[in-house]
PDB file of C-alpha atoms and ligand atoms in Angstrom:
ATOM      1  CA  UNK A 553     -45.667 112.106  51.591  1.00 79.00           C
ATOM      2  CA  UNK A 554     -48.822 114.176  51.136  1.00 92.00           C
ATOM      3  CA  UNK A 555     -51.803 111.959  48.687  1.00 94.00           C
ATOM      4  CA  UNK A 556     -51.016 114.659  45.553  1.00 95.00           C
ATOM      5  CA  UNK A 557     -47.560 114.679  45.755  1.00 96.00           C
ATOM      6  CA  UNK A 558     -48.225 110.363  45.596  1.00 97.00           C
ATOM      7  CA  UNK A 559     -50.589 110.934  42.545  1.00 97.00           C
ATOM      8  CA  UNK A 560     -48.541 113.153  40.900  1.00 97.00           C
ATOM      9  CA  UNK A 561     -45.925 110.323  41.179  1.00 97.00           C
ATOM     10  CA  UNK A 562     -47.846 107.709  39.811  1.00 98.00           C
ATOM     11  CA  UNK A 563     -49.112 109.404  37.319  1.00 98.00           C
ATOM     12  CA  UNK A 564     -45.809 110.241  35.707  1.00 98.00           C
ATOM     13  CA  UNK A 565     -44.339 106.944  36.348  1.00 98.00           C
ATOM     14  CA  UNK A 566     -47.337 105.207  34.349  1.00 98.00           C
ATOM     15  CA  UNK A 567     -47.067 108.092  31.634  1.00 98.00           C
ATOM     16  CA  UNK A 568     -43.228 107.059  31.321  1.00 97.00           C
ATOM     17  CA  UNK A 569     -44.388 103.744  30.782  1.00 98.00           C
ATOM     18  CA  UNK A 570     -47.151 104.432  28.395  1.00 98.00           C
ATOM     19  CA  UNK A 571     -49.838 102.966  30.634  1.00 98.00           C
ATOM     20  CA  UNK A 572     -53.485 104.525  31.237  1.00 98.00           C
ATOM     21  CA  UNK A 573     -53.465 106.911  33.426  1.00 98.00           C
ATOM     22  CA  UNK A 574     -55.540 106.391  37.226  1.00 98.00           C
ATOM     23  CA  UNK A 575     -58.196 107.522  37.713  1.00 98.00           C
ATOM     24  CA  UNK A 576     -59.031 109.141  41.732  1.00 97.00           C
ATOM     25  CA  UNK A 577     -60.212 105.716  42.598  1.00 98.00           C
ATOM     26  CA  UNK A 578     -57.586 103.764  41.169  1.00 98.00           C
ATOM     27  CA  UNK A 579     -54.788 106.525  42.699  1.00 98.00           C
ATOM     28  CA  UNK A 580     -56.643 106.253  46.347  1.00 98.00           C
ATOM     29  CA  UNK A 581     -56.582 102.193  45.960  1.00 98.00           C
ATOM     30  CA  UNK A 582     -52.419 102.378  45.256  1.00 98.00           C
ATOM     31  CA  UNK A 583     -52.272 104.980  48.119  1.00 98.00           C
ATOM     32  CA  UNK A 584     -53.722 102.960  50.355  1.00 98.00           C
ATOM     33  CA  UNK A 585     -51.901  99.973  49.499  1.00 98.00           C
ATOM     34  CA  UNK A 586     -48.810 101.341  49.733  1.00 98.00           C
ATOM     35  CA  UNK A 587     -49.279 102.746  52.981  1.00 97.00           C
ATOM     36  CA  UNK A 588     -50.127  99.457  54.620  1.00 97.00           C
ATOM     37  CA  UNK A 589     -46.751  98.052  52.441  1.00 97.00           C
ATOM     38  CA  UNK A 590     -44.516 100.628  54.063  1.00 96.00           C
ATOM     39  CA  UNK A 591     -46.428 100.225  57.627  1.00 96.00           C
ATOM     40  CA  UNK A 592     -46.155  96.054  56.897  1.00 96.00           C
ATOM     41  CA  UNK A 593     -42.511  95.991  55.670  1.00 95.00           C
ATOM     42  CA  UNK A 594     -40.644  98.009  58.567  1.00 92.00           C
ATOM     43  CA  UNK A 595     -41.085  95.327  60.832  1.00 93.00           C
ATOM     44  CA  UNK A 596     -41.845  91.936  58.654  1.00 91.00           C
ATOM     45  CA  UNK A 597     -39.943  91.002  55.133  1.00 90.00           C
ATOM     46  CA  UNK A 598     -42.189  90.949  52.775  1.00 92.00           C
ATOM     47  CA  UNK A 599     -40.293  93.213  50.032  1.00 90.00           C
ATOM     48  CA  UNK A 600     -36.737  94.652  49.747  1.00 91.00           C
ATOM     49  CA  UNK A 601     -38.162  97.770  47.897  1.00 91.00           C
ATOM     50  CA  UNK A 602     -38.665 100.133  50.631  1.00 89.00           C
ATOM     51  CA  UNK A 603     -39.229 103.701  49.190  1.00 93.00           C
ATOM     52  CA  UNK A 604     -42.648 105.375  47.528  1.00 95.00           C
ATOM     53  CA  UNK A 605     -40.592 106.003  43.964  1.00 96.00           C
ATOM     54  CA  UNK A 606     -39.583 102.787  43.826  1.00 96.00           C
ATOM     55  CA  UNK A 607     -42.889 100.863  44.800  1.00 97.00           C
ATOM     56  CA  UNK A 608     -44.112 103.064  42.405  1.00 98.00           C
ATOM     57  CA  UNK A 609     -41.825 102.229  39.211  1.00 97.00           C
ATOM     58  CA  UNK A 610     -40.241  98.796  40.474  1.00 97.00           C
ATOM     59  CA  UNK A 611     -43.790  97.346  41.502  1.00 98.00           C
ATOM     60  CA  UNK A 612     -46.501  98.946  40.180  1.00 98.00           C
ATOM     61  CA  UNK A 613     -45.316 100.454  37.030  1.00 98.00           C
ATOM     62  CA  UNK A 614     -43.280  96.945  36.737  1.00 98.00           C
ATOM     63  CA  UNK A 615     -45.981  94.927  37.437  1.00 98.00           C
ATOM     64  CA  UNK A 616     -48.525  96.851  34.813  1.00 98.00           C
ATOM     65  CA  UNK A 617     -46.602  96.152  31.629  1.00 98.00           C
ATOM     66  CA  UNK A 618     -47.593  92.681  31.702  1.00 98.00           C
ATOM     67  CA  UNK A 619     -51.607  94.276  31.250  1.00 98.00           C
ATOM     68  CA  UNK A 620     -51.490  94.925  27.517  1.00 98.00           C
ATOM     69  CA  UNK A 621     -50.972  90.907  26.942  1.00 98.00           C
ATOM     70  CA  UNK A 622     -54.099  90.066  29.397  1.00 98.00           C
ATOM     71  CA  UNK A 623     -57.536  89.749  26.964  1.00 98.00           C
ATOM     72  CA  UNK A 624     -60.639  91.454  28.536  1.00 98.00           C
ATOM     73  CA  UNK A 625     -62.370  89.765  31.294  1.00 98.00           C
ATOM     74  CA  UNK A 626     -59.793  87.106  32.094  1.00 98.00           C
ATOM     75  CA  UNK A 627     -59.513  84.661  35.200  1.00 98.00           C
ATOM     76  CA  UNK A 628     -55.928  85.208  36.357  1.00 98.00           C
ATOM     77  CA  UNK A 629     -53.562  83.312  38.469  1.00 97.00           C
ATOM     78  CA  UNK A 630     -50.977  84.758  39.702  1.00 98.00           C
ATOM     79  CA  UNK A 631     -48.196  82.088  41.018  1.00 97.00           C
ATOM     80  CA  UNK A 632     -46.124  83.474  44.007  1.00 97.00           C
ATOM     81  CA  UNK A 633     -47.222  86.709  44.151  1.00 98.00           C
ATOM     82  CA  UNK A 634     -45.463  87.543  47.396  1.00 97.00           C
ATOM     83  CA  UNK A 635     -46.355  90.961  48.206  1.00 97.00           C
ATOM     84  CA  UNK A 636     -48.918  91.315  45.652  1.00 98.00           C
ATOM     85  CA  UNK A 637     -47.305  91.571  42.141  1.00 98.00           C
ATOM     86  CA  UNK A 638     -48.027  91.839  39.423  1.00 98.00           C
ATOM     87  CA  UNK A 639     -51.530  90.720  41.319  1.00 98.00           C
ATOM     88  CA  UNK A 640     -52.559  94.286  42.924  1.00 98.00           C
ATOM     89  CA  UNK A 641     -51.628  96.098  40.700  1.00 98.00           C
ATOM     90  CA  UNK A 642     -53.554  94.432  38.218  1.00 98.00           C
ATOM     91  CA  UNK A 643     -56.925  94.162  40.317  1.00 98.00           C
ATOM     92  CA  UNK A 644     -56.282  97.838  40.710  1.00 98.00           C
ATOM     93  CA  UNK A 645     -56.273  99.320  36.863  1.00 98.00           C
ATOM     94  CA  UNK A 646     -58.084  96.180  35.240  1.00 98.00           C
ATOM     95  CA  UNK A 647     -61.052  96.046  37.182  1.00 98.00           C
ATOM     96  CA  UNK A 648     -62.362  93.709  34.037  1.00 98.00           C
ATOM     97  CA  UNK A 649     -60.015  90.659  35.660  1.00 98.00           C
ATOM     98  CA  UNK A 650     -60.946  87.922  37.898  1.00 98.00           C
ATOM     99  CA  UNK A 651     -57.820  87.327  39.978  1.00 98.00           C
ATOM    100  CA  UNK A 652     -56.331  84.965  42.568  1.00 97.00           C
ATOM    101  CA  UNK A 653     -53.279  85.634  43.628  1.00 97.00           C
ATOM    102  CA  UNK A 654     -51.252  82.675  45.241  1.00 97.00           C
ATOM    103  CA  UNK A 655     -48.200  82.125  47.389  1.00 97.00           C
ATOM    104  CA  UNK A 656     -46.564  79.918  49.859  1.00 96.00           C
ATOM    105  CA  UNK A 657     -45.882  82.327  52.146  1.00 96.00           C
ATOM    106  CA  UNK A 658     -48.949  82.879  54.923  1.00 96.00           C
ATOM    107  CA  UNK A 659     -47.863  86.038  56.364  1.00 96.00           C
ATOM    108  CA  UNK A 660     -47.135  87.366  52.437  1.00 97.00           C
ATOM    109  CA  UNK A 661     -51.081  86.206  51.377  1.00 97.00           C
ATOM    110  CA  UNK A 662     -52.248  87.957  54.776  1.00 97.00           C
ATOM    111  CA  UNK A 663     -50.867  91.017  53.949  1.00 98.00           C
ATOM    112  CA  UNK A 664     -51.857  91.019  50.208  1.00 98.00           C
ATOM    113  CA  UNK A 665     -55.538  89.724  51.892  1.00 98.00           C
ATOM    114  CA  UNK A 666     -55.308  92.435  54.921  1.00 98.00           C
ATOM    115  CA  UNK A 667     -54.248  95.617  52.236  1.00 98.00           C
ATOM    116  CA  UNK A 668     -56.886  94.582  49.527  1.00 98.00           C
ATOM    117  CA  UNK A 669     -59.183  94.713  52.117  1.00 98.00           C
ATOM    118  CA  UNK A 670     -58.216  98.736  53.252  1.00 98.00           C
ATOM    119  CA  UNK A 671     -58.018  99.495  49.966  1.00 98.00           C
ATOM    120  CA  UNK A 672     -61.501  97.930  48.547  1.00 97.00           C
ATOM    121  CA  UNK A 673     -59.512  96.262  45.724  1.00 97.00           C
ATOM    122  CA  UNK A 674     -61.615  93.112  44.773  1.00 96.00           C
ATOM    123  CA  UNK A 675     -58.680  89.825  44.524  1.00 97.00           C
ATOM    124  CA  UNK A 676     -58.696  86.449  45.674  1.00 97.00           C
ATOM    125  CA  UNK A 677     -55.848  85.018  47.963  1.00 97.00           C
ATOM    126  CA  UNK A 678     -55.011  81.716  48.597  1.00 95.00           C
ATOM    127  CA  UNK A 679     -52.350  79.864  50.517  1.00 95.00           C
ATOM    128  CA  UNK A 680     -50.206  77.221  48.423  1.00 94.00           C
ATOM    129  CA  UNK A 681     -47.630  75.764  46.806  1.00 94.00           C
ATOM    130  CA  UNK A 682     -48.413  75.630  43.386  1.00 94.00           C
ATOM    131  CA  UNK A 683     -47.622  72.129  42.864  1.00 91.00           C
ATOM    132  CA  UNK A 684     -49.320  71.184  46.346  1.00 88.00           C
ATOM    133  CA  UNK A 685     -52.329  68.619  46.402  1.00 69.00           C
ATOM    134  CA  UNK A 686     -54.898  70.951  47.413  1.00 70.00           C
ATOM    135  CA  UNK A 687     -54.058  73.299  44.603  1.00 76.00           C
ATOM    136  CA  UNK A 688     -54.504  70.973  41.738  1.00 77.00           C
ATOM    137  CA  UNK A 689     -58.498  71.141  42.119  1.00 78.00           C
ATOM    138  CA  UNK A 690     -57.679  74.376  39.597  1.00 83.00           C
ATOM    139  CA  UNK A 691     -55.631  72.939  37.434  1.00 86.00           C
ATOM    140  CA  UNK A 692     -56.655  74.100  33.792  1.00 84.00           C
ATOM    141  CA  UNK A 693     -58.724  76.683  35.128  1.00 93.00           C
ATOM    142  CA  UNK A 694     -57.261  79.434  34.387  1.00 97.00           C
ATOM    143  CA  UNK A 695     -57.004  81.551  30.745  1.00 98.00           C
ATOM    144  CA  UNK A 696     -53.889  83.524  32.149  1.00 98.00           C
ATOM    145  CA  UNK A 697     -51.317  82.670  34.376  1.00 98.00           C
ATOM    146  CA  UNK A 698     -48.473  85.460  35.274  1.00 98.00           C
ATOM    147  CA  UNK A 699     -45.461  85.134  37.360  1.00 98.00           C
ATOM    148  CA  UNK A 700     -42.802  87.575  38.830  1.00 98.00           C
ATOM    149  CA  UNK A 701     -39.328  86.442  40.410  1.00 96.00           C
ATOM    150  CA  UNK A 702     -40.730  83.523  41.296  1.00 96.00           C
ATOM    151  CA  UNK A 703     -37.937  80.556  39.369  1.00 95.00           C
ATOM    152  CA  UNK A 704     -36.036  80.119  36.262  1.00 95.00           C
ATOM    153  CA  UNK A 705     -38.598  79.816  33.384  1.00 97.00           C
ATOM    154  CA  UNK A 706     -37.936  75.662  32.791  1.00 96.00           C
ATOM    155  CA  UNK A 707     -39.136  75.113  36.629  1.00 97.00           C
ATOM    156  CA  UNK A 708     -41.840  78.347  36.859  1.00 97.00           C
ATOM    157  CA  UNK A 709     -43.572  76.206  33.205  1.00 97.00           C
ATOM    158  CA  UNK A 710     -44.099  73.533  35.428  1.00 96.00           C
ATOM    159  CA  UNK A 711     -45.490  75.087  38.339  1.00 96.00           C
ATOM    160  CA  UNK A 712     -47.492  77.587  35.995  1.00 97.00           C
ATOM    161  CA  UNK A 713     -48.766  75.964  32.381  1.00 97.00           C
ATOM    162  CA  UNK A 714     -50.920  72.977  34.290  1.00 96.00           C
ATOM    163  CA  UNK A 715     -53.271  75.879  35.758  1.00 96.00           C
ATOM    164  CA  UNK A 716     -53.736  77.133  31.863  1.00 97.00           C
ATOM    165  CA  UNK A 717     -56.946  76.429  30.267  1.00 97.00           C
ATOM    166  CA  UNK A 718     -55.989  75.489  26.670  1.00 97.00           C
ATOM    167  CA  UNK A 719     -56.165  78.776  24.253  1.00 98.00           C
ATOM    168  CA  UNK A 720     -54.750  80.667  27.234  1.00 98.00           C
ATOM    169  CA  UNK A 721     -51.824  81.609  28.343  1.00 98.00           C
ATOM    170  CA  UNK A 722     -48.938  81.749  30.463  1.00 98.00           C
ATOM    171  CA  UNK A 723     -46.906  85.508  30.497  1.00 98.00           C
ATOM    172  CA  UNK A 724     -43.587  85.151  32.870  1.00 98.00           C
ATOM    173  CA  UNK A 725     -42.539  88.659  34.016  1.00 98.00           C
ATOM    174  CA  UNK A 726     -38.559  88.954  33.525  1.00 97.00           C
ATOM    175  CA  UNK A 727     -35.928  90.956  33.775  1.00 94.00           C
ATOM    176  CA  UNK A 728     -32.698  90.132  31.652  1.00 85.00           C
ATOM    177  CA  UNK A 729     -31.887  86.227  29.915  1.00 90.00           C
ATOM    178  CA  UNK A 730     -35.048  85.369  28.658  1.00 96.00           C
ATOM    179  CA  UNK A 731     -34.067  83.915  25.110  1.00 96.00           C
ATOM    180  CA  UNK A 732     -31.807  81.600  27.124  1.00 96.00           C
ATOM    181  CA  UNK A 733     -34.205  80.816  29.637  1.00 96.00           C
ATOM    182  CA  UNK A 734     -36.943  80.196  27.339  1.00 97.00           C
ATOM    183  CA  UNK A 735     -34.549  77.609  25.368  1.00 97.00           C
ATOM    184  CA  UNK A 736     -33.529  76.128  28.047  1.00 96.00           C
ATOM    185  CA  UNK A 737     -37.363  75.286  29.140  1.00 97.00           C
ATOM    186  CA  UNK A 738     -38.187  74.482  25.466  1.00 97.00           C
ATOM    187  CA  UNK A 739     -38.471  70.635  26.194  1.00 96.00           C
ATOM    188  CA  UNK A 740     -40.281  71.016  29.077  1.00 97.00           C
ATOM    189  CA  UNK A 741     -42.685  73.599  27.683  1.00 98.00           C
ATOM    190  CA  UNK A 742     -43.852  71.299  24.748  1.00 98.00           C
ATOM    191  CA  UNK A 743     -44.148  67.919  27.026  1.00 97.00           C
ATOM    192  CA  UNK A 744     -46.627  70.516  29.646  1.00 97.00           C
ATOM    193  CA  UNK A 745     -48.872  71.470  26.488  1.00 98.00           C
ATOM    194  CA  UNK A 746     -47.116  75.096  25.547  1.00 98.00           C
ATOM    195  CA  UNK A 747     -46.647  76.864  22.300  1.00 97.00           C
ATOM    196  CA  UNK A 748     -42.738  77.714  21.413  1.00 95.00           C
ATOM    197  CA  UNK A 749     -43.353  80.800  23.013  1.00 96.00           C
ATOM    198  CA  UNK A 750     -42.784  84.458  22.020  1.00 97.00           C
ATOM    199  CA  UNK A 751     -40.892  87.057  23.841  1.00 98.00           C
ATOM    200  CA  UNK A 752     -41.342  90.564  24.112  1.00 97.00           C
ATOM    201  CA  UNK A 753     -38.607  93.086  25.052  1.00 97.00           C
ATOM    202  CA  UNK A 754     -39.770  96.001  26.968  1.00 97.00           C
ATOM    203  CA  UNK A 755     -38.008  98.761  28.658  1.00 97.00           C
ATOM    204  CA  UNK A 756     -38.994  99.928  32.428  1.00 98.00           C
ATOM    205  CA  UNK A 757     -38.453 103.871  33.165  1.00 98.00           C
ATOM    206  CA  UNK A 758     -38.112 104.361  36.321  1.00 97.00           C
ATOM    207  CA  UNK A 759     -38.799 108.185  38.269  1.00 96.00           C
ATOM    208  CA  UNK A 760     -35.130 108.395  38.984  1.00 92.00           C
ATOM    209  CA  UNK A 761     -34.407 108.726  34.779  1.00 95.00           C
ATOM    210  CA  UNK A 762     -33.462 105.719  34.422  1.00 97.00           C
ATOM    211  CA  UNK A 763     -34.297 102.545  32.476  1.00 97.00           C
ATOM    212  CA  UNK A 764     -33.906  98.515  32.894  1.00 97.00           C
ATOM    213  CA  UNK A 765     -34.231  95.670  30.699  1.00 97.00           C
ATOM    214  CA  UNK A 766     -37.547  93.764  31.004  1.00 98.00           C
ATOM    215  CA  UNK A 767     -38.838  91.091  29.007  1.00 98.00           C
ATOM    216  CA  UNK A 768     -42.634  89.229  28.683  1.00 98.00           C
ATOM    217  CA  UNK A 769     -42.293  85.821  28.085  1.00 98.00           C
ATOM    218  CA  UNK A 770     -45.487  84.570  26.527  1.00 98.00           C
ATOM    219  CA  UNK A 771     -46.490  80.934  25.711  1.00 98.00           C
ATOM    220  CA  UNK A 772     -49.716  79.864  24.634  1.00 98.00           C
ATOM    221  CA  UNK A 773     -51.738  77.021  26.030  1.00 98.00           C
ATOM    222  CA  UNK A 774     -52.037  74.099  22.875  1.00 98.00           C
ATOM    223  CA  UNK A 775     -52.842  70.884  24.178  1.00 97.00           C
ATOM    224  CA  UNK A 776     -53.797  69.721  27.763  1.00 96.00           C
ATOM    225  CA  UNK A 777     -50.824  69.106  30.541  1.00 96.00           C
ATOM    226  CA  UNK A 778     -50.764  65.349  31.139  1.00 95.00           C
ATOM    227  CA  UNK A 779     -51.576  64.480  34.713  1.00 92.00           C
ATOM    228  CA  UNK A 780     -48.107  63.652  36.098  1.00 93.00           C
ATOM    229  CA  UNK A 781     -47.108  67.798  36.155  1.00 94.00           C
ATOM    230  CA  UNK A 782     -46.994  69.296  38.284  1.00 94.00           C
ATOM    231  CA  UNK A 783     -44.500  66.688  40.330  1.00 94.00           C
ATOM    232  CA  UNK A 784     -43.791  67.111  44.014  1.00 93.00           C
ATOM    233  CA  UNK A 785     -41.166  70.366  43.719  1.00 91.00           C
ATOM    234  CA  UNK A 786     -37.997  68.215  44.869  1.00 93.00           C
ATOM    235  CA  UNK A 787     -38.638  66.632  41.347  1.00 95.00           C
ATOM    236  CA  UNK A 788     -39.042  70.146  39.677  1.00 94.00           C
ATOM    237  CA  UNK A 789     -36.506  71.610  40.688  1.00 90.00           C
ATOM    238  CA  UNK A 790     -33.778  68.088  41.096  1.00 93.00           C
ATOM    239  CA  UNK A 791     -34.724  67.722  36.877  1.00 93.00           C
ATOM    240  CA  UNK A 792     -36.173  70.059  35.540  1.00 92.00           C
ATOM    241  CA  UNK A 793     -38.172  68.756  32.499  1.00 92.00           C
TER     242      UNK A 793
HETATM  243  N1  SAH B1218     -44.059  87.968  42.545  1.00 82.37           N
HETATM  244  C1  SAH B1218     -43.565  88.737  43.669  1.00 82.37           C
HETATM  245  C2  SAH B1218     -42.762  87.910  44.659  1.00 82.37           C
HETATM  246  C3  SAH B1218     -41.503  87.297  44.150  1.00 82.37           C
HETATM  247  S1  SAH B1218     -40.612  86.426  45.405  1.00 82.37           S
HETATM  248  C4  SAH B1218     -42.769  89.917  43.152  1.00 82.37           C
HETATM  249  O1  SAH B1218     -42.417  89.920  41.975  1.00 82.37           O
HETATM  250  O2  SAH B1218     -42.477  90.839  43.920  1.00 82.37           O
HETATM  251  C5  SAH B1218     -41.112  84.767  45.070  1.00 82.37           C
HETATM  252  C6  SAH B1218     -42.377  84.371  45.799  1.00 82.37           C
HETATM  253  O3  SAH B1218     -42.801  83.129  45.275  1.00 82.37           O
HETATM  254  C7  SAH B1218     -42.200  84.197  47.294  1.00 82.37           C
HETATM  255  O4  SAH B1218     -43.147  84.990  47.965  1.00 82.37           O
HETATM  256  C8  SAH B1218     -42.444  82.704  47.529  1.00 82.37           C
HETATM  257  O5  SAH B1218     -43.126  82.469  48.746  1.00 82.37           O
HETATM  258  C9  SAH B1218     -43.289  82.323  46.321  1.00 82.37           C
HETATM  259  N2  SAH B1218     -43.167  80.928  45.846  1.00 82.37           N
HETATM  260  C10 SAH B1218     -42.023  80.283  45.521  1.00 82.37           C
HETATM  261  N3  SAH B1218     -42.296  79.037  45.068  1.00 82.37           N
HETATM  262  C11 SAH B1218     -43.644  78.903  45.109  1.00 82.37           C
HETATM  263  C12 SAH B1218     -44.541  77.839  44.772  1.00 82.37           C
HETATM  264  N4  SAH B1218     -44.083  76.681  44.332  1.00 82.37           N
HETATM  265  N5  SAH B1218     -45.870  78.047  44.921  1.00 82.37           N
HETATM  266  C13 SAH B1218     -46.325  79.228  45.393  1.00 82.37           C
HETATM  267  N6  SAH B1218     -45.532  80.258  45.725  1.00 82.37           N
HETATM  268  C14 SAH B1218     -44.207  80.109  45.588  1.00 82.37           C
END
């Protein structure tokens, strides 16, 4: 595929979506990025969405709805952002953000690292289990924290709210079942200093016509996290709060 027949791409996918349009810098950023993704992925795993449309809609596109909820200027974590999302292409169309985009996976951060890089997109990587020692130094740091396909909301609040500076926020990216997951991390969301949380119901379009189910799951920062959380993620995940 040819650079215009890319841009023409993304720019109806983000027009389906009712995102801002890229601009030439922002459209040679994706293109470059996505080259290196396709180049990256056909010999090492790093994302099971394997064709331009579909980076385009089921990452990109995907990734952006979660923008409107981020306040101007913000210092964003995003918590196992495996191949980059919604990370890159956030640092891509909100050049406003301050982001660091973490995961536990080295050869995932060296690619997110390594494609940033080629494309001149300005993010922060680091190495890391969330809940890991070394980690914790930016706990309550952060005034947004966002989250793709990364666990079940009542384990991701643990792993997630402690980095939240109080007044922020934490916005899980979702696909179907968030009322239930939501009530099911209700406890645990309260003890780790969250509001009740609110949940917004979006639709994604993709090229192909068609539309899935997404959902936002937003919970506000109230009162600090007491130390304890996160716990080691054998605890997390054993009993979930
Ligand atoms: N957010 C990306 C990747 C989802 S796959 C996307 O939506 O495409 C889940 C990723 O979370 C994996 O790359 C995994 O390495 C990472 N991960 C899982 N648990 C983690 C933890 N506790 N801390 C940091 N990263 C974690």
């Amino acid at each position: 595929m040819e650079l215009l027949e890319f841009r023409s791409m993304l720019e109806k996918s983000f027009a389906q979506n009712n995102l801002p349009a890229p601009d030439e810098e922002q459209t040679k950023e994706f293109w470059i990025f996505s080259e290196y993704l396709l180049e990256i992925n056909a010999h090492t795993n790093l994302t099971a969405i394997r064709t331009l449309p579909e980076i385009v809609s089921k990452h990109y596109a995907d990734s952006l709805l979660v923008a409107e909820l981020i306040p101007h200027n913000a210092c964003v974590l995003d918590v196992g952002c495996g191949a980059g999302f919604p990370s890159v292409p956030l640092a891509i169309m909100r050049k406003d953000l301050q982001i660091t985009a973490l995961d536990s996976t080295e050869k995932k951060l060296r690619f997110v690292a390594e494609g940033a890089k080629k494309a001149g997109i300005s993010l922060q990587t680091c190495v890391g289990r969330a809940e890991d020692s070394k980690i914790r130094a930016s706990l309550g740091k952060f005034d947004v924290v966002v989250s793709r396909a990364v666990a079940r909301m009542s384990i991701l609040s643990e792993l997630c709210l402690p980095y939240v500076k109080i007044g922020g926020k934490l916005v899980a990216l979702k696909a179907s079942k968030a009322e239930e997951e939501l009530a099911e991390a209700k406890r645990g969301v309260g003890i780790l200093g969250g509001s009740d949380g609110i949940i917004y119901n979006r639709a994604l379009h993709l090229l192909s016509g068609e539309s899935e189910p997404r959902a936002l799951i937003e919970v506000s920062k109230v009162k600090e996290t007491p130390s304890a959380y996160p716990r080691p993620y054998a605890s997390i995940q054993k009993k979930p709060l």
